[in-house]
Coordinates of C-alpha atoms in Angstrom, one line a residue:
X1 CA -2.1 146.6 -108.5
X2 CA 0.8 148.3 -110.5
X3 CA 1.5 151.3 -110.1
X4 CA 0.1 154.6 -112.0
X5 CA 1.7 156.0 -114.7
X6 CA 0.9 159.0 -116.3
X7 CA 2.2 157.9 -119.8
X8 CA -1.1 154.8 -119.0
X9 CA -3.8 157.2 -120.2
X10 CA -2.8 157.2 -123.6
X11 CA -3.4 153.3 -123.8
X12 CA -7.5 153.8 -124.4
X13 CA -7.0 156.2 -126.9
X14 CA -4.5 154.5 -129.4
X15 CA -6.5 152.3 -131.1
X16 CA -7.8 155.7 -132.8
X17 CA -4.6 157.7 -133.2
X18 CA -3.9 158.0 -137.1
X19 CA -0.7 155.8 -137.8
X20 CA 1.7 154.7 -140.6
X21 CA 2.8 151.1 -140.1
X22 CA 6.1 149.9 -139.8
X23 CA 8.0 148.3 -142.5
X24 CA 8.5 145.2 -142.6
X25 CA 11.1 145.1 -144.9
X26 CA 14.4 146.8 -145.6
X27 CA 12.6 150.2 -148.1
X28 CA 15.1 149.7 -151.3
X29 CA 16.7 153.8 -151.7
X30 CA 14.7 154.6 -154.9
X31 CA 11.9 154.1 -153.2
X32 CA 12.9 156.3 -150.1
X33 CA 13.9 158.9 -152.3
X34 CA 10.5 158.8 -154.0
X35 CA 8.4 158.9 -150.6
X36 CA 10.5 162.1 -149.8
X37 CA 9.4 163.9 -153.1
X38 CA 6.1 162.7 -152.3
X39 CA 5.5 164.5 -148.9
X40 CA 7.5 167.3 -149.8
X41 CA 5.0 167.4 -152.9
X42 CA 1.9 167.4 -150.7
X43 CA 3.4 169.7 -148.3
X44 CA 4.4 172.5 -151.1
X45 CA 0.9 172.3 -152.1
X46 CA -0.6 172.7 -149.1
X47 CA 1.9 176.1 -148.5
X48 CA -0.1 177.0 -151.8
X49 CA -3.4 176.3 -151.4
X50 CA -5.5 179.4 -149.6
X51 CA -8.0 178.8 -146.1
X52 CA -11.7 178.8 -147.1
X53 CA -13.4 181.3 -145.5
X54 CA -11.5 183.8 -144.3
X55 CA -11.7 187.6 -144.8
X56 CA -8.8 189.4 -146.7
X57 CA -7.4 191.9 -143.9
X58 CA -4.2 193.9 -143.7
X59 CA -3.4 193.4 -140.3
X60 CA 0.3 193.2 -139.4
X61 CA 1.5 189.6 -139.0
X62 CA 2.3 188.6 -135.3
X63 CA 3.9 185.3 -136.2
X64 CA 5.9 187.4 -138.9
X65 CA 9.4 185.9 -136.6
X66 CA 8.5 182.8 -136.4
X67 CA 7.5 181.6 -139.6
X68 CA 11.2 180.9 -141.4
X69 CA 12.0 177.8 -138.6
X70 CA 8.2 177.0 -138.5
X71 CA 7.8 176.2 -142.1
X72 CA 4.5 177.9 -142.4
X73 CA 2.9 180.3 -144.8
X74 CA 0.6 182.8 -144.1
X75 CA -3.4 182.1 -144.8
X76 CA -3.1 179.1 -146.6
X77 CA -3.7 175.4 -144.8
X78 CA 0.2 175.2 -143.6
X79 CA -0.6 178.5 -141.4
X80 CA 0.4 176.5 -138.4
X81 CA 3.4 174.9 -140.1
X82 CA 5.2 172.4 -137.8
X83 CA 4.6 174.7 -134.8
X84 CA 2.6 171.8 -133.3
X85 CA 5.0 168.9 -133.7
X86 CA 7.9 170.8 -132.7
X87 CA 6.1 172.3 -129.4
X88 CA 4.8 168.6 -128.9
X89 CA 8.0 167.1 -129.5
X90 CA 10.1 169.4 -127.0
X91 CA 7.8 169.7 -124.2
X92 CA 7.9 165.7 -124.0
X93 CA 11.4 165.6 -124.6
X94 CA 11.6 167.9 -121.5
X95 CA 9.3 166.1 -119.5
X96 CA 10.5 162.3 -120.4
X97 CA 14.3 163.5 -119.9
X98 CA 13.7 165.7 -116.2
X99 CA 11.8 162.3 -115.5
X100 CA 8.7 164.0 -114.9
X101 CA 6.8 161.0 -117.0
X102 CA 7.7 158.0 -116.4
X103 CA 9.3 156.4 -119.3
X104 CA 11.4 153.2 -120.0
X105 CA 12.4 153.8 -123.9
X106 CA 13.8 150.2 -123.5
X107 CA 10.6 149.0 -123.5
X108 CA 8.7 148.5 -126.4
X109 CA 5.7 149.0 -125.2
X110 CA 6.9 152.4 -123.4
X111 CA 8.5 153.6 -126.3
X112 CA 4.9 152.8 -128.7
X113 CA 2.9 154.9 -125.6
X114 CA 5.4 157.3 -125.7
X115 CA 5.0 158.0 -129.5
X116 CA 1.4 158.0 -128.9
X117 CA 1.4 160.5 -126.3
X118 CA 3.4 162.9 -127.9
X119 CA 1.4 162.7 -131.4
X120 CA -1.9 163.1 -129.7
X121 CA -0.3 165.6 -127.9
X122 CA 0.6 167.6 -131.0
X123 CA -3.3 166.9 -132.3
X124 CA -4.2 168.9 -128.8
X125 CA -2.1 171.7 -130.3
X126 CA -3.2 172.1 -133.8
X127 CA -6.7 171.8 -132.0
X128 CA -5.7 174.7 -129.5
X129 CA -3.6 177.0 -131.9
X130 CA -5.8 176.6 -134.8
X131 CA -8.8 178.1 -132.6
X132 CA -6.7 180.9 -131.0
X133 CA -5.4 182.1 -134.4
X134 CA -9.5 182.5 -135.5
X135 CA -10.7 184.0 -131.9
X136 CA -7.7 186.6 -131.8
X137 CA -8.9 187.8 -135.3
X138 CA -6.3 187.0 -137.4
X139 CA -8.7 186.0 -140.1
X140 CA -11.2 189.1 -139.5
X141 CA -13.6 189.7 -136.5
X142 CA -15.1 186.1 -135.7
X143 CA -19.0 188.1 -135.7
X144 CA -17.7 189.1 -139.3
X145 CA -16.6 185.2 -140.2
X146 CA -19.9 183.8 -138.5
X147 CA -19.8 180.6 -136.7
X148 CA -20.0 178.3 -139.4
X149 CA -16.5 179.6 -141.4
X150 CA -14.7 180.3 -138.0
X151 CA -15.4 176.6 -137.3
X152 CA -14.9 175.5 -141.1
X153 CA -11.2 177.1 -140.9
X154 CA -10.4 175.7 -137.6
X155 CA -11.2 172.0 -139.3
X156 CA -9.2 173.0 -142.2
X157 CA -6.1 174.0 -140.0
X158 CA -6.7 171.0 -138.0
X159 CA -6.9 168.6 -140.8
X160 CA -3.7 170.1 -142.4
X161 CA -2.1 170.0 -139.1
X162 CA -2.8 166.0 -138.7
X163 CA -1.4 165.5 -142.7
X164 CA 1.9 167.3 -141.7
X165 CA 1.9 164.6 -138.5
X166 CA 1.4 161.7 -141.0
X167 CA 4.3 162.9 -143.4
X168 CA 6.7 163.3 -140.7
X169 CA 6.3 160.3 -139.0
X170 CA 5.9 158.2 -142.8
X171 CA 9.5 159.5 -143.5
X172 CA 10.7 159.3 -139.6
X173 CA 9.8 155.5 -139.4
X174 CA 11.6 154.6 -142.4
X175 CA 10.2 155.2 -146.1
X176 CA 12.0 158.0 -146.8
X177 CA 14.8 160.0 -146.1
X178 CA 15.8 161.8 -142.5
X179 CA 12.7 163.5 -140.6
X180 CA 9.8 165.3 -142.1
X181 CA 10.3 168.4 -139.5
X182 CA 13.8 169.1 -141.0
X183 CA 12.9 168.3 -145.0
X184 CA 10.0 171.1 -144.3
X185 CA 12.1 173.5 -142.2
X186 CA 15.2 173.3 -145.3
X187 CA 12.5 173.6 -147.9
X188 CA 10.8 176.5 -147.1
X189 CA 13.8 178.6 -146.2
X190 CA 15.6 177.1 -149.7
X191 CA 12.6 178.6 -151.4
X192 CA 12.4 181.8 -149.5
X193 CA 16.5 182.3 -150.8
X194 CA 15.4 181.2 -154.5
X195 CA 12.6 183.2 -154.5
X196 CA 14.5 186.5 -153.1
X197 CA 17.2 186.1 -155.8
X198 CA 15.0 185.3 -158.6
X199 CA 11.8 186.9 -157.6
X200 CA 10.3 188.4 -160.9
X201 CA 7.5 190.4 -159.3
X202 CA 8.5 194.1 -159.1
X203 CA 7.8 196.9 -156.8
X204 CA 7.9 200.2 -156.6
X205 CA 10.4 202.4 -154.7
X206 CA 9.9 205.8 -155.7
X207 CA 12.3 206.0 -158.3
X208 CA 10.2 203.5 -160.7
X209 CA 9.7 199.8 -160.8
X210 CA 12.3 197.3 -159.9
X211 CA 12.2 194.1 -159.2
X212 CA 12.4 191.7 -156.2
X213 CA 15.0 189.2 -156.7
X214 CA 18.4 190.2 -156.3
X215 CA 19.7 188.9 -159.9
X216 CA 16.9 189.7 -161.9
X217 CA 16.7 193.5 -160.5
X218 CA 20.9 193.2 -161.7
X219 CA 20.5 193.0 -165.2
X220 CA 17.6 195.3 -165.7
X221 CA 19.5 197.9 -163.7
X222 CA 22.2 197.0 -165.9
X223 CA 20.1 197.3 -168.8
X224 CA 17.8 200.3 -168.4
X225 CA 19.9 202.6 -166.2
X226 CA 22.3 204.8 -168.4
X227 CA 24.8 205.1 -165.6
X228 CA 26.1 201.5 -165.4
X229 CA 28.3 201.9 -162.2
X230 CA 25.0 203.4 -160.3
X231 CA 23.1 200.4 -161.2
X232 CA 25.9 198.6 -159.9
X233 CA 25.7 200.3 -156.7
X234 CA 22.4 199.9 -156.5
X235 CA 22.1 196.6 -157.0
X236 CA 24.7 195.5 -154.5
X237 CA 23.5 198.6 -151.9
X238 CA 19.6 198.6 -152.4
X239 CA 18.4 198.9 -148.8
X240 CA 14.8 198.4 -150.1
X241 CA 14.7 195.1 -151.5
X242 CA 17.3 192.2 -151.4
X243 CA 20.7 193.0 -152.8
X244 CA 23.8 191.1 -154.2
X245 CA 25.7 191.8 -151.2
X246 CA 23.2 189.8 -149.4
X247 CA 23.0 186.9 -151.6
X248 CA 27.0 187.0 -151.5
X249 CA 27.2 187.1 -147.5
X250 CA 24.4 183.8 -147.9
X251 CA 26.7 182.2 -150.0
X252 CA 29.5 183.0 -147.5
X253 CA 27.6 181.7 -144.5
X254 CA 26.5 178.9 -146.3
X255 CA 30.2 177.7 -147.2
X256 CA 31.4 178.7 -143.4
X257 CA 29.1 176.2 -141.7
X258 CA 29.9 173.3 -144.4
X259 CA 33.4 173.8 -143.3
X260 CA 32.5 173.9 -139.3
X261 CA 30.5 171.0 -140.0
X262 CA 34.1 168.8 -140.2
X263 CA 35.3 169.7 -137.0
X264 CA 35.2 166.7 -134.5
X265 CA 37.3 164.4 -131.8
X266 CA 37.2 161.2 -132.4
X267 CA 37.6 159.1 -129.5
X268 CA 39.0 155.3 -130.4
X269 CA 36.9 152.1 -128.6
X270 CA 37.0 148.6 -129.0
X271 CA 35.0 145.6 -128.7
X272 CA 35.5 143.5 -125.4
X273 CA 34.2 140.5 -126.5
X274 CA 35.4 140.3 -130.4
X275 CA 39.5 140.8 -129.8
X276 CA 40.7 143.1 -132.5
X277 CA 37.3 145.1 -133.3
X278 CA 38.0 148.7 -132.6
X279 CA 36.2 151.6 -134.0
X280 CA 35.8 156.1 -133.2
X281 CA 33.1 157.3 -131.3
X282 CA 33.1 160.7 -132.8
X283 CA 32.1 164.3 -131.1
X284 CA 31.4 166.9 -133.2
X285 CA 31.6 170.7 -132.5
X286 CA 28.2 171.1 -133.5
X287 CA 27.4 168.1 -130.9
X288 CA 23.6 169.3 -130.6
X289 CA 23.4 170.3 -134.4
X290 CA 20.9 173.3 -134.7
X291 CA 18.8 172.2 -131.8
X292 CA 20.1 175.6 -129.6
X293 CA 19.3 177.9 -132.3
X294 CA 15.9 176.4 -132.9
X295 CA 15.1 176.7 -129.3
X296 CA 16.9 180.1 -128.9
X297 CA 14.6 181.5 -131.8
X298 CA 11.5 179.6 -130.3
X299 CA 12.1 181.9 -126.9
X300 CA 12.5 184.8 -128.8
X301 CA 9.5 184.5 -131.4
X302 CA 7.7 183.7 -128.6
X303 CA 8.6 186.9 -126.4
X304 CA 8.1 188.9 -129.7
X305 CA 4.1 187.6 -129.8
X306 CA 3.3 188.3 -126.5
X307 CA 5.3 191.4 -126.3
X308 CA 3.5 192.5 -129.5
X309 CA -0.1 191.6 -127.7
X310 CA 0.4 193.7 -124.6
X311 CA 2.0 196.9 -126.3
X312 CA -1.3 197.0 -129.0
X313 CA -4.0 196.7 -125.9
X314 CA -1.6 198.6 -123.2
X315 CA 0.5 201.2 -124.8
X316 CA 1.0 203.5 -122.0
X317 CA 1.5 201.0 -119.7
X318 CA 5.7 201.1 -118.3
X319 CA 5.8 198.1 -117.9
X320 CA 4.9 196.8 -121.1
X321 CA 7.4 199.5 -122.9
X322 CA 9.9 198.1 -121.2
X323 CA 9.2 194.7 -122.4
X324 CA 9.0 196.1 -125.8
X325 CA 8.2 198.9 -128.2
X326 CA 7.0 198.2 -132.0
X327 CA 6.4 200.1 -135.1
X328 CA 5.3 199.1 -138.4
X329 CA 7.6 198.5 -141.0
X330 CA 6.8 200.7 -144.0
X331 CA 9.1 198.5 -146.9
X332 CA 7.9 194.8 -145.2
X333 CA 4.5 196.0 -143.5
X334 CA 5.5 193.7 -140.3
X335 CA 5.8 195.1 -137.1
X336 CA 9.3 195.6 -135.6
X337 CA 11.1 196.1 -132.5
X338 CA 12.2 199.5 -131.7
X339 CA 12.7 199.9 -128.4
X340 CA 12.6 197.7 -124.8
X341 CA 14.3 194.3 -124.1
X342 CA 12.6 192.7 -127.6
X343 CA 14.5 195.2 -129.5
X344 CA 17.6 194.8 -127.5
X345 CA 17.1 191.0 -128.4
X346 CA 16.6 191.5 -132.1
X347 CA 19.2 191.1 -134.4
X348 CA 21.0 194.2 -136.1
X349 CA 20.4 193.7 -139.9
X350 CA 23.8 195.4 -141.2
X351 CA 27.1 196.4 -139.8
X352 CA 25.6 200.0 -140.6
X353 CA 23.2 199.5 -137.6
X354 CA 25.3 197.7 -135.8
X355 CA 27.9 201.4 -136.2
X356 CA 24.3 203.5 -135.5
X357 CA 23.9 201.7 -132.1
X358 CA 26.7 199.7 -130.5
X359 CA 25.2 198.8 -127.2
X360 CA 22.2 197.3 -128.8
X361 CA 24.8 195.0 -131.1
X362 CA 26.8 194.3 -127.8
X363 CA 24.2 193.5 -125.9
X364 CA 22.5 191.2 -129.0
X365 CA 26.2 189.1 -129.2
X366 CA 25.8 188.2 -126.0
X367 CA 22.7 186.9 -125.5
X368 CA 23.1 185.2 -129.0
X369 CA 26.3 183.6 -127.4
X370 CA 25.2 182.9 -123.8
X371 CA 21.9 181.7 -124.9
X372 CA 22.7 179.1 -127.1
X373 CA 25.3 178.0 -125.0
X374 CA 22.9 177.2 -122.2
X375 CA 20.5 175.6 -124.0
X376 CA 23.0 173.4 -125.8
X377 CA 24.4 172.6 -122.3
X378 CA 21.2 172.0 -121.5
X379 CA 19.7 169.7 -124.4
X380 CA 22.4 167.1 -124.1
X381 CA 20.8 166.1 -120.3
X382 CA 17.1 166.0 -121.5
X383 CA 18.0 164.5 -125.2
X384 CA 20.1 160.9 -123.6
X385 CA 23.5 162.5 -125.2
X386 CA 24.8 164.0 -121.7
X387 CA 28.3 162.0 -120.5
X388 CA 26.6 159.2 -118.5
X389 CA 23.9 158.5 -121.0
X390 CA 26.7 157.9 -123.8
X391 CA 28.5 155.5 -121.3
X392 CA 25.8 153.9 -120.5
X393 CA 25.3 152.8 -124.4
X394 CA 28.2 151.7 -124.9
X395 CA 28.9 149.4 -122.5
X396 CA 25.0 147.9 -123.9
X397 CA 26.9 147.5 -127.1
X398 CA 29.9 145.6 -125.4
X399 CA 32.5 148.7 -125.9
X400 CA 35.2 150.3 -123.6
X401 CA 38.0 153.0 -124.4
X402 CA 41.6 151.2 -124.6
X403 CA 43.8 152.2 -121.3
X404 CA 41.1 153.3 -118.9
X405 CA 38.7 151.2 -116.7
X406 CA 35.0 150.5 -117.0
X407 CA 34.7 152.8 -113.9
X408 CA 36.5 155.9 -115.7
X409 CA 34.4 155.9 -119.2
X410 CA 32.2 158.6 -117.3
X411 CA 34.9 160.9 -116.6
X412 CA 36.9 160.4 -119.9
X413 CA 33.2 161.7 -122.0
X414 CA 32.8 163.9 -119.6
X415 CA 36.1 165.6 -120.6
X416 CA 34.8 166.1 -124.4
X417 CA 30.7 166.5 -124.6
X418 CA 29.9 169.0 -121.7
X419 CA 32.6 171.2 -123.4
X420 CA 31.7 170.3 -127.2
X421 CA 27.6 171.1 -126.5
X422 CA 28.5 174.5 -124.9
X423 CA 31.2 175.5 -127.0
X424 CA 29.0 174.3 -130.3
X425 CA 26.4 176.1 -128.7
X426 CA 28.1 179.1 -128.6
X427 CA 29.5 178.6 -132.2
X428 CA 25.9 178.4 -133.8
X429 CA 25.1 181.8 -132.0
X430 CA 28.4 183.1 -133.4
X431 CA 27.9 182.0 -136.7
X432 CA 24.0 182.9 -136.7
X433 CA 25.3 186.7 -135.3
X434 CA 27.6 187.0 -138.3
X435 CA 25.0 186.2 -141.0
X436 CA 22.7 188.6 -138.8
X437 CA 25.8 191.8 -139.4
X438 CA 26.2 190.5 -143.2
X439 CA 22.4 190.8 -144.3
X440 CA 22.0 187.0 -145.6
X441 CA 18.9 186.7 -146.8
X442 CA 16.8 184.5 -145.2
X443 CA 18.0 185.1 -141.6
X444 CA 21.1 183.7 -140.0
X445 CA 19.0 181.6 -138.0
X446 CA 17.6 180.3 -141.1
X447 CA 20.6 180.1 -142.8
X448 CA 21.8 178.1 -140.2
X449 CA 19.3 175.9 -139.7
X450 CA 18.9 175.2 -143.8
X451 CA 23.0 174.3 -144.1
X452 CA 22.8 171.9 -140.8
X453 CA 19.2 170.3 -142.4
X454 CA 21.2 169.7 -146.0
X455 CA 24.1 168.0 -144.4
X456 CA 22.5 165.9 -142.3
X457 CA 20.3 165.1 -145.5
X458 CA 23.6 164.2 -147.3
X459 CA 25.4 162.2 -144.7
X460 CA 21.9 160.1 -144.5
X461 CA 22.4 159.9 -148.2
X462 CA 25.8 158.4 -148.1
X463 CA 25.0 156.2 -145.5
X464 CA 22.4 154.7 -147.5
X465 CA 24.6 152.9 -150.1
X466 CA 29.0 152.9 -150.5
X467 CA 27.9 156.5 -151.2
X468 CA 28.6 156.8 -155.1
X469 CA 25.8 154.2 -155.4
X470 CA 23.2 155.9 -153.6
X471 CA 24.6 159.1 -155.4
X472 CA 24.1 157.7 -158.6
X473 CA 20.1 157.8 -158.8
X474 CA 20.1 161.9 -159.0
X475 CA 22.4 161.6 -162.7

């Protein structure tokens, strides 16, 4: 009898599990480039289309941090956003990486129940979160809703929840281009930027209408104010609304990490068995790409949540003021940190706070820093990118490093990826701290995490044809 495996259980339930087949032919790039529009199509409408159901309430938003890296709008069907393959994919990263389950991804069949495992995992999620956001009230008091709507929007969340699944694994398994997760993620902090410089909706401030977006609210200061160099001032100062200082500092950001993005050792191997065959095994600074700042701002967003919880049921309580302390914001109408360890953990939003309160931006740098740096360190052992793991491949692909043993590969990667993942690591949180001082809008986590998305994007691009080729089909 062999032996049990917890990865096994999955085996009765795959037969059911919704699927896209593999191809089984090389996809031609038109064609991938027309299966990304596609899903990002569908995925834009469903950020549009409203739940069924629910009650209109003004309640503060509690997942107001997490939405820019979770792709999701609030009370439509993408309320959940990728939140469930992202926590799905990462807690069996973890566990198939500390060897916790038991998987051989040499193995075809392993690496089929292992796919399995995690989407059905991920199903489980939708399931769970999509029933806590209706018990908690987010969509009105569940004896308002009645049974019947409570469990029509959980179905609804559910069912959009299972879509997103299908779309990221249809362009993760080869129609179209990179990874569903990271198309969403760039798209929906692309249009958050867009929509903040060109917004044409216009609120009021006290001294009249203005509007939203940053350029627009430019030339009708420009226009309508008599005083041209106080329209300028206000346009590039406004504290109120998004400025063209902050779409400046976004550019800024934006052209920083493009130029980061170069950096990398590359380390020269050759072929043992073809004489003559060399190649680079490159190691970029950003060696984890945005993975530390995705999981930095997971922590945070979720400390924020439950921190946000225990202060509105136990004010008084010491302990939980200590934790955190929030207030609702009058200009966004979200609830923000101020006070305890999540406001010490929140970001400063201009070099004038930063100047107001030092400690708080001193003590915000380093956990930014030290943070990501840890996590980076620690990603490259669960992911298969640590030292040994890179070794390991190569020698399965018949390389070695000219001038040093077999024996020594080890200690010659060991020399260049420990050190690139924590000092990338740490690079990210710098970079993500200075968009953070500057104001870009959009966050500097999402910032970040939309520049590193694009370029990846583009390098798949290239890869797919000699590059001006595979260009070519965009003029």
């Amino acid at each position: 009898m062999g032996k049990f495996r917890v990865i096994d259980v999955v085996k009765p339930v795959m037969c059911v599990l919704p699927e896209v087949a593999t191809p089984d032919r090389r996809i031609p790039f038109r064609e991938k480039v027309l299966w990304t529009a596609i899903s990002l199509f569908v995925f834009l409408v469903c950020t549009q289309i409203p739940l069924y159901g629910i009650s209109a309430n003004k309640n503060t938003d509690p997942f107001y941090w997490m939405r820019v890296i979770l792709a999701s709008n609030r009370g439509t069907l993408m309320e959940l956003g990728i939140s469930p393959i992202v926590t799905s994919g990462m807690v069996m990263q973890l566990l198939a990486g500390s060897k916790i389950l038991d998987v051989d991804q040499s193995l075809k069949e392993d690496r089929m129940l292992f796919t399995g495992a995690q989407k059905l995992f991920g199903m489980v999620i939708t399931l769970g979160e999509a029933a806590a956001y209706v018990l908690s009230g987010m969509y009105g008091d569940v004896s308002e809703l009645g049974a019947g709507n409570a469990i029509l929007i959980i179905m609804q969340l559910f069912c959009a929840g299972v879509i997103v699944l299908i779309l990221d694994e249809l362009l993760s398994k080869g129609y179209g281009l990179g990874q569903g997760i990271s198309l969403f993620i760039a798209t929906n902090i692309c249009e958050t930027i867009c929509w903040k410089a060109l917004s044409p909706t216009t609120i009021n401030t006290g001294k009249g209408a203005e509007f939203e977006g940053a350029i627009v609210a430019l030339f009708h200061l420009l226009i309508s104010r008599s005083d041209k160099i106080t329209a300028l001032k206000e346009a590039f100062y406004r504290q109120h609304a998004p400025n063209i200082t902050a779409l400046f500092a976004t550019m800024l950001v934006f052209f920083i990490v493009i130029y980061f993005q170069g950096f990398r050792v590359d380390l020269c191997v050759k072929n043992q068995k073809v004489r003559g065959q060399q190649g680079a095994y490159p190691i970029k600074l950003f060696y984890t790409s945005n993975i530390p700042v995705i999981l930095q701002t997971a922590l945070v967003s979720n400390v924020y949540f439950f921190s946000q919880l225990l202060y509105k049921k136990f004010k008084a309580n010491m302990i939980v003021n200590m934790i955190g302390q929030w207030q609702e914001s009058e200009i966004t109408g979200s609830s923000v940190p101020v006070g305890g360890l999540v406001y010490y953990i929140s970001p400063p939003t201009s070099f004038g706070e930063v100047w107001e309160d030092p400690v708080h931006a001193l003590f915000y740098i380093a956990f930014m820093l030290i943070s990501c740096a840890l996590f980076s360190k620690a990603w490259i052992d669960v992911s298969g990118t640590s030292a040994r793991d890179v070794a390991r491949q190569l020698r399965d692909q018949g390389m070695m490093m000219p001038g040093y043993r077999d024996t020594d590969l080890v200690k010659v990667l060991n020399r260049y990826i420990p050190t690139a993942a924590a000092f990338g690591g740490a690079c990210i949180g710098a970079l993500t701290i200075v968009a953070d001082f500057l104001g870009a809008i959009g966050s500097g986590t999402g910032i970040l995490l939309a520049v590193t998305i694009i370029y990846e994007f583009f390098e798949k691009i290239c890869k797919e044809g000699d590059g001006g080729s595979a260009m070519s089909i965009f003029f």
